[in-house]
C-alpha positions as a printed Julia matrix, in Angstrom:
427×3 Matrix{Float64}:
   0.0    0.0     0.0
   1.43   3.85   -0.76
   2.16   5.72    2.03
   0.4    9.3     2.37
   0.57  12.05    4.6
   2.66  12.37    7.44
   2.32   8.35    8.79
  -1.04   7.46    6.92
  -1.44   4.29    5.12
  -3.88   4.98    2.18
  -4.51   2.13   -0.66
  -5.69   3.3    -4.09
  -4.49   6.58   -3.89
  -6.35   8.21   -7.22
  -2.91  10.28   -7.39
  -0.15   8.47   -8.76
   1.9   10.53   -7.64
   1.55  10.24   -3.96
   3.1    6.97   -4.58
   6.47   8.58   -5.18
   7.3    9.58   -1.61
   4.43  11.28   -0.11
   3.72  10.46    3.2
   5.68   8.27    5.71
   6.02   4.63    7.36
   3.54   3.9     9.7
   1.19   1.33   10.37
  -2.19   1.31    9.35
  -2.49   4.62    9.57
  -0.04   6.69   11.66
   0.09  10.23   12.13
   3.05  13.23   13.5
   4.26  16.81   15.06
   4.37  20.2    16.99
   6.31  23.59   17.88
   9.33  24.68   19.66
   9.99  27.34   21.68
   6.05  26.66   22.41
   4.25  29.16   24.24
   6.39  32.05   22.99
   4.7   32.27   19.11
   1.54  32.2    17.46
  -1.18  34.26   18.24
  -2.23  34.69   22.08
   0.44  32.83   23.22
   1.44  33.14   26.55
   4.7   35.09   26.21
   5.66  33.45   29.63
   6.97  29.64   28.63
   6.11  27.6    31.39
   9.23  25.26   31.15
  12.22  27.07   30.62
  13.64  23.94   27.82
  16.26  25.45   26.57
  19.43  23.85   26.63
  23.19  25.69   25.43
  24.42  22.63   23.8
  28.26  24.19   23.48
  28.8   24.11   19.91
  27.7   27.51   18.73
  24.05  26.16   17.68
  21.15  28.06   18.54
  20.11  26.29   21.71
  16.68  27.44   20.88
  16.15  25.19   18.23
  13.21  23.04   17.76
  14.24  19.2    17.57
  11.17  17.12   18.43
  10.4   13.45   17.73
   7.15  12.0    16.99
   5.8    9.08   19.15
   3.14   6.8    17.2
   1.07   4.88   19.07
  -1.47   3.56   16.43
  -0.98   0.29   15.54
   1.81  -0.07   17.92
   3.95   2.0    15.53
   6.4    3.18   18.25
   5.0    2.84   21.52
   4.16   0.51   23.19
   6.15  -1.98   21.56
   3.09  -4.37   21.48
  -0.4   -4.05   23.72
  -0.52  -6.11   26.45
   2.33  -5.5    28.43
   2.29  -5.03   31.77
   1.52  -1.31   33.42
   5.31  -1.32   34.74
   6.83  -2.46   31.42
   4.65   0.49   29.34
   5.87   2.68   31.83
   9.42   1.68   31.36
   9.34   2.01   27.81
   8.04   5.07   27.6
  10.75   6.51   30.39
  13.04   4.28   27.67
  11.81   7.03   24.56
  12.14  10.2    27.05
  15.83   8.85   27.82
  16.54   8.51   24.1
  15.33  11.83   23.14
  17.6   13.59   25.72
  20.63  10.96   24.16
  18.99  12.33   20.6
  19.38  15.97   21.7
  15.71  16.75   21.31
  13.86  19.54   23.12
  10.17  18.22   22.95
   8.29  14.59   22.43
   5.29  14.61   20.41
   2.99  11.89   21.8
   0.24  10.5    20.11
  -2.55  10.33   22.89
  -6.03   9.87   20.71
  -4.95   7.74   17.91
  -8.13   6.22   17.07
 -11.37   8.03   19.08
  -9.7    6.5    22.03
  -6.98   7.69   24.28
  -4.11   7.29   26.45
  -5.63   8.83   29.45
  -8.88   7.81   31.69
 -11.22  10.23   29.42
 -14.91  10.53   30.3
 -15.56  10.9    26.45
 -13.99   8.68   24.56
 -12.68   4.45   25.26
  -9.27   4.09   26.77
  -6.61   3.22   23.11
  -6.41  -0.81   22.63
  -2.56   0.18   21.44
  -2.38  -0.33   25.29
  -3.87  -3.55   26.11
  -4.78  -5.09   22.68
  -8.54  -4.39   23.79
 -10.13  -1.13   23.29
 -11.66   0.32   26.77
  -9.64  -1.56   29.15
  -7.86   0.18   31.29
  -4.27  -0.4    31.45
  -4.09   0.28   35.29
  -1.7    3.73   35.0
  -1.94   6.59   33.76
   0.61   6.88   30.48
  -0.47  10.94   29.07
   0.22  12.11   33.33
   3.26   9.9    33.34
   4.64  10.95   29.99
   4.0   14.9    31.02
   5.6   14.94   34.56
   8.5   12.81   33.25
   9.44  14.89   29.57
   9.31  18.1    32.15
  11.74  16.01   34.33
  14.02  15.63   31.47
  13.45  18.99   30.39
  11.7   18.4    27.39
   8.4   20.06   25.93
   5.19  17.25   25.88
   3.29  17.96   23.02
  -0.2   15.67   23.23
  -0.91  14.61   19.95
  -4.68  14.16   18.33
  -5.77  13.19   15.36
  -9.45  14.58   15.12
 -11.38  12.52   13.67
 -10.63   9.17   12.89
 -12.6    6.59   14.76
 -11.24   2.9    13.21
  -9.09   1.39   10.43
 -12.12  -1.02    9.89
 -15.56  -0.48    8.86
 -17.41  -2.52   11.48
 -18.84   0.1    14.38
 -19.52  -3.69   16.49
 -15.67  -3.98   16.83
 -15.55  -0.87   18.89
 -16.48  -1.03   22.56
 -19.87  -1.55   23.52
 -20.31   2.08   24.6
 -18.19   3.96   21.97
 -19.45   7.37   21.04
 -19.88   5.19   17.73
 -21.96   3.02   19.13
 -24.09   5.02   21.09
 -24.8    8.0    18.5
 -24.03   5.89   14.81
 -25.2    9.33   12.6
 -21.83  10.5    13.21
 -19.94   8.36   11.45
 -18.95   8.21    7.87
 -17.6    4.93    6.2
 -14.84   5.85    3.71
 -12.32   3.06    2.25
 -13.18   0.45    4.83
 -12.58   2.68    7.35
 -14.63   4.87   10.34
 -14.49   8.34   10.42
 -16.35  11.05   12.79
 -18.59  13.26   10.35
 -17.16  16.33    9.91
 -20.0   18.26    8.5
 -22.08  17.47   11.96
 -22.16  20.53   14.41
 -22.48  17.69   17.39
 -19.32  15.78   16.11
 -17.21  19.23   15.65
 -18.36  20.27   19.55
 -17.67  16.49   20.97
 -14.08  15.87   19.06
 -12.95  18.98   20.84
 -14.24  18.26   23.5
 -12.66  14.9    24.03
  -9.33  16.51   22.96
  -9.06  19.44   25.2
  -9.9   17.1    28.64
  -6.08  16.23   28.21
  -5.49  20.11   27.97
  -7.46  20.77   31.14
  -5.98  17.78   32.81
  -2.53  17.64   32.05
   0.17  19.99   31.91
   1.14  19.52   27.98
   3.21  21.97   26.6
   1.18  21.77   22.98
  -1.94  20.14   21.47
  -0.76  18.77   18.49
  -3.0   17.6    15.19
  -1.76  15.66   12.47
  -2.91  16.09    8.73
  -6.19  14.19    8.48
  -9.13  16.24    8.02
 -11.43  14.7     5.49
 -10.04  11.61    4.57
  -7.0   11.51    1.58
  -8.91  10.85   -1.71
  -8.43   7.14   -2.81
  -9.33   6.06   -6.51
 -12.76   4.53   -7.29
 -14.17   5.55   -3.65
 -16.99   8.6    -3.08
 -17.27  10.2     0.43
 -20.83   9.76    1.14
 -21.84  12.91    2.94
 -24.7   13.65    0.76
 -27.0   13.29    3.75
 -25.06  15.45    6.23
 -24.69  18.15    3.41
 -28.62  18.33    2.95
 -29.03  18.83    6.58
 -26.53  21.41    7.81
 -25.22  22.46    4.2
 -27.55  26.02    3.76
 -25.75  28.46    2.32
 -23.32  26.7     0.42
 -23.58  25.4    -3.37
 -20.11  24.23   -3.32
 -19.75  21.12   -1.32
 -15.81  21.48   -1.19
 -16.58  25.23    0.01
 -18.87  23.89    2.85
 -16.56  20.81    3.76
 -13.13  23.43    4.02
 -15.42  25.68    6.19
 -16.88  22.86    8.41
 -12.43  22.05    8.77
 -11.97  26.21    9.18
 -14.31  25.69   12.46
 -12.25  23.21   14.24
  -9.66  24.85   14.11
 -10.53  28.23   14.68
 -13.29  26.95   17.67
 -10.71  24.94   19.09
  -8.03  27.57   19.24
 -10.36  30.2    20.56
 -11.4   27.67   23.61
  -7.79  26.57   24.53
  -7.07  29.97   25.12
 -10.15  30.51   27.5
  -9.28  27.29   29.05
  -5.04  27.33   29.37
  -3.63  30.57   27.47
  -0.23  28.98   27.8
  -0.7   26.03   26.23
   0.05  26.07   22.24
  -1.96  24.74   19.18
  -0.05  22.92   16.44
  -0.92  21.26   13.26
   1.2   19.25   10.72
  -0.06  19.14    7.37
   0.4   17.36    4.8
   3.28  19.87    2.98
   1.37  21.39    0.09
  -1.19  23.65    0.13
  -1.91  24.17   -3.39
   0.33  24.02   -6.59
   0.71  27.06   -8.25
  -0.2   25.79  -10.87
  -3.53  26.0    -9.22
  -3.61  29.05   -7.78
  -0.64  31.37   -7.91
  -0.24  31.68   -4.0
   0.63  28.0    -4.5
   3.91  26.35   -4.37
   5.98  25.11   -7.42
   4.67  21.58   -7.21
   2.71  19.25   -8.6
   1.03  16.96   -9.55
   0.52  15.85   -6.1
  -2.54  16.09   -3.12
  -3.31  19.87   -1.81
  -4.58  19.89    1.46
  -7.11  23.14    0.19
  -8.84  20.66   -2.77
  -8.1   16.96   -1.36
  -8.24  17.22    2.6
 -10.48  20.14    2.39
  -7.64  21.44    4.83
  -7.42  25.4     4.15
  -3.61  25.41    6.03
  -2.39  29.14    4.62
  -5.53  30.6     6.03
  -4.92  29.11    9.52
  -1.76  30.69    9.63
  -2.64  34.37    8.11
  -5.64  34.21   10.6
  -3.02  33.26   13.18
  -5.45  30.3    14.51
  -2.4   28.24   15.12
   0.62  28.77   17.21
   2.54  26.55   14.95
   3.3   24.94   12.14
   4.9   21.67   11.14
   4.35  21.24    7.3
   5.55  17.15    6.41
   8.35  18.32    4.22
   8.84  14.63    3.52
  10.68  14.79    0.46
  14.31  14.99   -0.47
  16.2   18.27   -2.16
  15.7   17.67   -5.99
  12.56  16.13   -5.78
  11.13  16.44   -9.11
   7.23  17.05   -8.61
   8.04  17.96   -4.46
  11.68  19.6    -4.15
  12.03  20.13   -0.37
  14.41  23.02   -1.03
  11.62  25.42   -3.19
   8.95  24.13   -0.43
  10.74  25.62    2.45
  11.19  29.26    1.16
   7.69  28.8     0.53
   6.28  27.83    3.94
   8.88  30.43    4.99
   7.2   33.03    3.26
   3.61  32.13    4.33
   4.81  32.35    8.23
   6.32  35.99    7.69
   4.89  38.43   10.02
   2.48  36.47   11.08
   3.55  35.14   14.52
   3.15  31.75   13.59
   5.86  29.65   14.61
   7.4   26.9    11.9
   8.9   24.08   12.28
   9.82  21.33    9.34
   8.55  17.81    9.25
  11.68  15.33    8.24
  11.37  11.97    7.27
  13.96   9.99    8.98
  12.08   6.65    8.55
  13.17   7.53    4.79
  16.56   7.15    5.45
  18.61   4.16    4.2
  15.11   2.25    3.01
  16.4    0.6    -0.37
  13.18   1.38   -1.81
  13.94   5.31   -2.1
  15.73   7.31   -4.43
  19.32   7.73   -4.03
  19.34  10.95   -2.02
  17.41   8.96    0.84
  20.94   6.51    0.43
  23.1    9.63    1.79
  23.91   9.95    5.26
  23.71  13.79    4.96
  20.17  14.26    3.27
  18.77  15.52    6.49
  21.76  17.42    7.41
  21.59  19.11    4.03
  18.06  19.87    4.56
  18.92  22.03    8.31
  21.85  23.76    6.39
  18.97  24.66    4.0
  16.79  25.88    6.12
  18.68  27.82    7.83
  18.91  30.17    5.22
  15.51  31.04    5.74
  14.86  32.85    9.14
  11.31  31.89    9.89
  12.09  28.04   10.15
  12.73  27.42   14.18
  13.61  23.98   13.98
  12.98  20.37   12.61
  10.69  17.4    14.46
  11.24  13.99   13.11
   9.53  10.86   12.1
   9.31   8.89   14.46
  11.1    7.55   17.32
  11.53   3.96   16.16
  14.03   5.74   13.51
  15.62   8.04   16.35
  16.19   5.38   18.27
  18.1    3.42   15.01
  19.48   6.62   13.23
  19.84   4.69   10.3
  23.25   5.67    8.16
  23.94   7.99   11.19
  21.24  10.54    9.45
  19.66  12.01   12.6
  23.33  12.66   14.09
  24.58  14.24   11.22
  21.44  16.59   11.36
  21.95  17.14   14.72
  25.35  18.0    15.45
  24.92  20.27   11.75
């Protein structure tokens, strides 16, 4: 199966395309990461950063740098290293990938805490994750979101709690989720779409309840960041219709254009939820990673020279430049997954442009980096070079919006195949 978006598994993809190194290696369908120097950007951030991170690493770098990692927990991708396992070895293991970003030189962990309509903490909305015990809504007898803030803060390192919004299963079958599931209980507000449950985004109830489920962890817990990956609407896959006819009839007035109505129904997550995590924790930052094009310019001349490939405005329905020049978002982490050269997606003209989007705005940017690229004998030859990434940070560089990098994902950091990640680092 391609790979698409940041750790999404998507088969069919009616974009050939996408098949040539969008998109990362996860499992079934993973997803990635968040902002550094959090709490100091974006718009009504709290200028006061509640955990002073920064670390003066000696070698002339800017110790203000971003380097995160991304933690996948769907499907077992990174953590825990199968469900099952006792409270006291999940615990260990997750100490076991705070250590290693410390060894890595990181300065924040992005976690993923709701991979699935479930989560990683005892919520009152939504079915503790089965990644923990193999079976959805059992609870795993500890706390892993409390554990994995108090001990990242111990280490010094930012937590950002990681969401995706709305998908509910990588199956079709609602009786496969636990007997009281949102799902189950309320099954209007779910869309089928590839074999695969999703939360309705055009529903007013599902918009209010997703954010609700994800901002208990921000009342809860003291993360640094909530931090959204890049599925919105589902990526498009060949031969397959999103059947939201029904939804549109109902809450659709005052839109003609279905792709008009399902961008706006995506503009109101994100702008609702950023407006209530300020009421609820000012200091706490809002972070998205998207997918890393937002239109090619050959589409619309604020695009980026690219193409053909997805664009998160017509495909994901994911407006990304407005969220920025509205300053709904703190920061940005755009899954620059691709190596310099690229001939449809060069990383190095995709930069300048995310660079230039960010400019004045507040809005803090960081660049998504596939590591789990690295060494795989089924990329192109840059991906064979031990200094790809470490080309890419001398790149950026150049450009003085980009704050850092956050890579994908920690079972790579913890390998650091050809000696990649190190060679980015100590760059």
């Amino acid at each position: 199966m391609p790979l698409i978006g940041r750790r999404g598994f998507v088969a069919g993809i009616a974009l050939s395309a996408l098949a040539v190194g969008t998109g990362r290696a996860s499992a079934a369908q993973t997803d990635p990461g968040p902002g550094a120097g959090i709490g100091a950007g974006g718009a009504g951030a709290d200028p006061a950063v509640e955990h002073d991170h920064e670390r003066d690493d000696g070698d002339g770098r800017d110790p203000a740098a971003f380097r995160g990692m991304w933690i996948a927990t769907i499907a077992n991708r990174d953590y825990p290293s199968r469900p099952g396992l006792t409270a006291a070895r999940q615990r260990a293991e997750l100490e076991s990938l705070l250590d290693l970003a410390v060894r890595r030189r990181m300065t924040a962990v992005v976690l993923q805490i709701r991979p699935s309509a479930d989560a990683l903490w005892p919520s009152p909305y939504e079915p503790w994750a089965q990644c923990l015990t193999g079976v959805q809504g059992a609870d795993p007898g500890w706390d892993p979101l409390g554990t994995a803030v108090a001990e990242a803060h111990a280490r010094g390192l930012e937590l950002h709690a990681w969401c995706n919004p709305y998908r509910v299963a990588t199956h079709a079958d609602p009786t496969r989720l636990v007997a009281d599931h949102p799902v189950r209980r309320h099954p209007e507000w779910a869309l089928t779409y590839d074999g695969k449950l999703f939360y309705d985004p055009g529903v007013p109830e599902v918009r209010r309840f997703v954010q609700d489920a994800m901002l208990d962890a921000v009342r809860r817990y003291d993360i640094d960041a909530l931090h959204w990956d890049d599925y919105f609407y589902p990526y498009p896959v060949q031969g397959q219709r999103l059947d939201d006819d029904e939804t549109f009839r109902k809450y659709g007035a005052g839109f003609t254009d279905r792709a008009a109505w399902r961008r706006n129904n995506t503009d109101l997550l994100v702008s609702e939820t950023a407006a209530r995590i300020k009421e609820i924790k000012p200091g706490v930052s809002f972070g998205i990673s998207p997918f890393g094009v937002w239109r090619n310019a050959s589409t619309d001349p604020a695009g980026s020279d690219t193409g053909p490939t997805v664009q998160t405005y017509d495909d994901l329905y994911a407006d990304t430049r407005r969220w920025i020049r509205e300053r709904w978002i703190d920061y940005v982490v755009p899954q620059l997954y691709w190596h310099i050269g690229a001939p449809t997606t060069d990383y190095a003209k995709l930069v300048p442009w995310w660079d230039a989007v960010v400019r004045d705005t507040g809005v803090r940017l960081y660049i998504g980096e596939a590591l789990y690229k690295v060494g795989d004998p089924a990329q192109p030859a840059p991906w064979q070079d031990a200094r790809e990434l470490a080309k890419h940070v001398e790149l950026a560089r150049r450009y003085p919006n980009v704050g850092g990098h956050c890579y994908f994902a920690a079972r790579e950091v913890a390998k650091d195949p050809l000696g990649a990640l190190t060679a980015a680092v100590e760059t």
